[in-house]
mmCIF file of C-alpha atoms in Angstrom:
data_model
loop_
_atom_site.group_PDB
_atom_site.id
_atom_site.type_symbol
_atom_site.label_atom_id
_atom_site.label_comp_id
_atom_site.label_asym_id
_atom_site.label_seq_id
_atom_site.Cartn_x
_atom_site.Cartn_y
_atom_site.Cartn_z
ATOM 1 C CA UNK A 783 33.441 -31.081 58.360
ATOM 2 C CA UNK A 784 33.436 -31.858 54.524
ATOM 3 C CA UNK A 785 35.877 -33.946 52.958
ATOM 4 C CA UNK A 786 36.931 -34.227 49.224
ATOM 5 C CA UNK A 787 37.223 -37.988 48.888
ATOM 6 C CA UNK A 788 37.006 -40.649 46.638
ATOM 7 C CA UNK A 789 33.995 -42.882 45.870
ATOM 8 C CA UNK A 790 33.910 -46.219 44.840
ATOM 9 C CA UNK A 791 32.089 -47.055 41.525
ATOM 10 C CA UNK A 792 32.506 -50.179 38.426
ATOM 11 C CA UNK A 793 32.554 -53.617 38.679
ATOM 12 C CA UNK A 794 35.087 -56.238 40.384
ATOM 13 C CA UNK A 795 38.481 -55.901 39.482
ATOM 14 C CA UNK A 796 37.445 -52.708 37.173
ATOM 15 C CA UNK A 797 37.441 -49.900 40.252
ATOM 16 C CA UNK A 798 36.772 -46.226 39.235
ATOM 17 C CA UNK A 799 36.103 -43.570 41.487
ATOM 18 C CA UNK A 800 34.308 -40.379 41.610
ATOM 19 C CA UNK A 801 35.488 -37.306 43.102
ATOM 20 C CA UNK A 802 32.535 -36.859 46.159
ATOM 21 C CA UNK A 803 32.393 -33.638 48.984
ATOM 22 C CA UNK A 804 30.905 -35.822 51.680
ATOM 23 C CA UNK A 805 30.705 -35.425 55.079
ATOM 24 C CA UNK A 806 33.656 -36.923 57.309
ATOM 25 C CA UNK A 807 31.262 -38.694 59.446
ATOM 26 C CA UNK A 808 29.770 -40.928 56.035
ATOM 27 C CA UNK A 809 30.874 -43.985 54.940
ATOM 28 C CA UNK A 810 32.832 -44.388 51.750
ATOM 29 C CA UNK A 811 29.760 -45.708 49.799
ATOM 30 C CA UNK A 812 27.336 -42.786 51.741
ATOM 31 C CA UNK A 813 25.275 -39.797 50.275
ATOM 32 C CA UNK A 814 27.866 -37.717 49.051
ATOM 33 C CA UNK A 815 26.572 -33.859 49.269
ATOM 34 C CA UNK A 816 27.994 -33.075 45.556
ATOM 35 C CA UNK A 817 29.897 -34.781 43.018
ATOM 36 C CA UNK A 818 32.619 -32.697 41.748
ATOM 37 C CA UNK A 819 34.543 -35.919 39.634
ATOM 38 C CA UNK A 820 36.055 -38.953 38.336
ATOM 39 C CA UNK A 821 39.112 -40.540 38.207
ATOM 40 C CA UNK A 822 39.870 -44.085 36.772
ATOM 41 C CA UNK A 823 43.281 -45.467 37.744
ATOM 42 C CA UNK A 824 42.942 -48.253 35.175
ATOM 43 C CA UNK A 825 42.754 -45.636 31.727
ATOM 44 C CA UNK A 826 44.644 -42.695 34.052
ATOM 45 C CA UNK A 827 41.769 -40.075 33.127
ATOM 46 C CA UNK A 828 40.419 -37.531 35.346
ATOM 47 C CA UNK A 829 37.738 -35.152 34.984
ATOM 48 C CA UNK A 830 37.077 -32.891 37.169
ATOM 49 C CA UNK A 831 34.465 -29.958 37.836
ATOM 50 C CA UNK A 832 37.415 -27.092 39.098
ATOM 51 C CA UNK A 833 34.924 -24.528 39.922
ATOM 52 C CA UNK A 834 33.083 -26.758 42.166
ATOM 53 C CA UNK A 835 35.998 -27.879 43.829
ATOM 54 C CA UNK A 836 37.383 -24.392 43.634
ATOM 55 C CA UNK A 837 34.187 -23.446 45.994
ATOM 56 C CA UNK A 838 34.574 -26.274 48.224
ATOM 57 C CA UNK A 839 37.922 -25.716 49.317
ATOM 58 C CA UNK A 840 37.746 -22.228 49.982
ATOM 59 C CA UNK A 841 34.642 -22.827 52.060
ATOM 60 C CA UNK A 842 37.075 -25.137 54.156
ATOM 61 C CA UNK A 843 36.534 -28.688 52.986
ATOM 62 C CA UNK A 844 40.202 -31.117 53.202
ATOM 63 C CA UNK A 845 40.959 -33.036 50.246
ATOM 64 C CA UNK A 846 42.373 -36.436 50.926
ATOM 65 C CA UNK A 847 45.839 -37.374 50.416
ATOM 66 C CA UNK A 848 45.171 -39.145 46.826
ATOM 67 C CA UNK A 849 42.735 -36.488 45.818
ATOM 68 C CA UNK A 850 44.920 -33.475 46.546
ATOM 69 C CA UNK A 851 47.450 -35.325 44.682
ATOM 70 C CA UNK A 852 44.826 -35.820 41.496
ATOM 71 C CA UNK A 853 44.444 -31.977 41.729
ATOM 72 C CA UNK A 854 47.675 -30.854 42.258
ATOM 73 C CA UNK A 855 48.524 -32.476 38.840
ATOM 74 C CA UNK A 856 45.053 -30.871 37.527
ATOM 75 C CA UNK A 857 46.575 -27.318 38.632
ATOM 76 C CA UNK A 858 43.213 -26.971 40.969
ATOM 77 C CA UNK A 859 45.346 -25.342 43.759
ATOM 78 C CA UNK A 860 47.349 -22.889 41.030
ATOM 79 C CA UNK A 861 44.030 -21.492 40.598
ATOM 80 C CA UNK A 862 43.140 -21.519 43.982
ATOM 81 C CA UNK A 863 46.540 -19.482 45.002
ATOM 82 C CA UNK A 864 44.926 -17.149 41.868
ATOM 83 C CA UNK A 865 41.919 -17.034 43.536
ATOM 84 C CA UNK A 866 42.985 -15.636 47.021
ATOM 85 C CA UNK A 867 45.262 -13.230 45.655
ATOM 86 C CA UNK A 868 43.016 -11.739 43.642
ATOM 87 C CA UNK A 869 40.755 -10.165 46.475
ATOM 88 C CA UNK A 870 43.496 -9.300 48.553
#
């Protein structure tokens, strides 16, 4: 199962993350199988690569609880909703 989850990156004290698919079974510092983007809590920016995560989570990959909140104030799963109505 693939997870969207956040990886650790920066120095002590200076944490920023990047937005990973991995697989559940990785560690949090393991080969991530695509990184789709970055968040750092410090500056509150985000960027993110939607279509990538777009393809991810229709394929069935669970975002974590602090990245589905980073994309549900992106408006990743507005587009997603779009997405699945639109071949229906």
């Amino acid at each position: 199962m693939v997870k969207l989850r956040l990886k650790r990156c920066g120095r002590k004290q200076r944490a920023t993350y990047r937005i990973v698919a991995i697989d559940v079974r990785s560690r949090r510092e393991g080969r991530d199988l695509r990184k789709v983007g970055f968040y750092d809590p410090i500056n509150n920016q985000t960027h993110l690569n939607v279509p990538a995560i777009l393809s991810f989570l229709e394929k069935g990959a669970q975002p974590t609880g602090t990245v589905h909140d980073i994309s549900k104030k992106a408006g990743v799963f507005t587009q997603l909703s779009l997405n699945q109505t639109k071949f229906y």
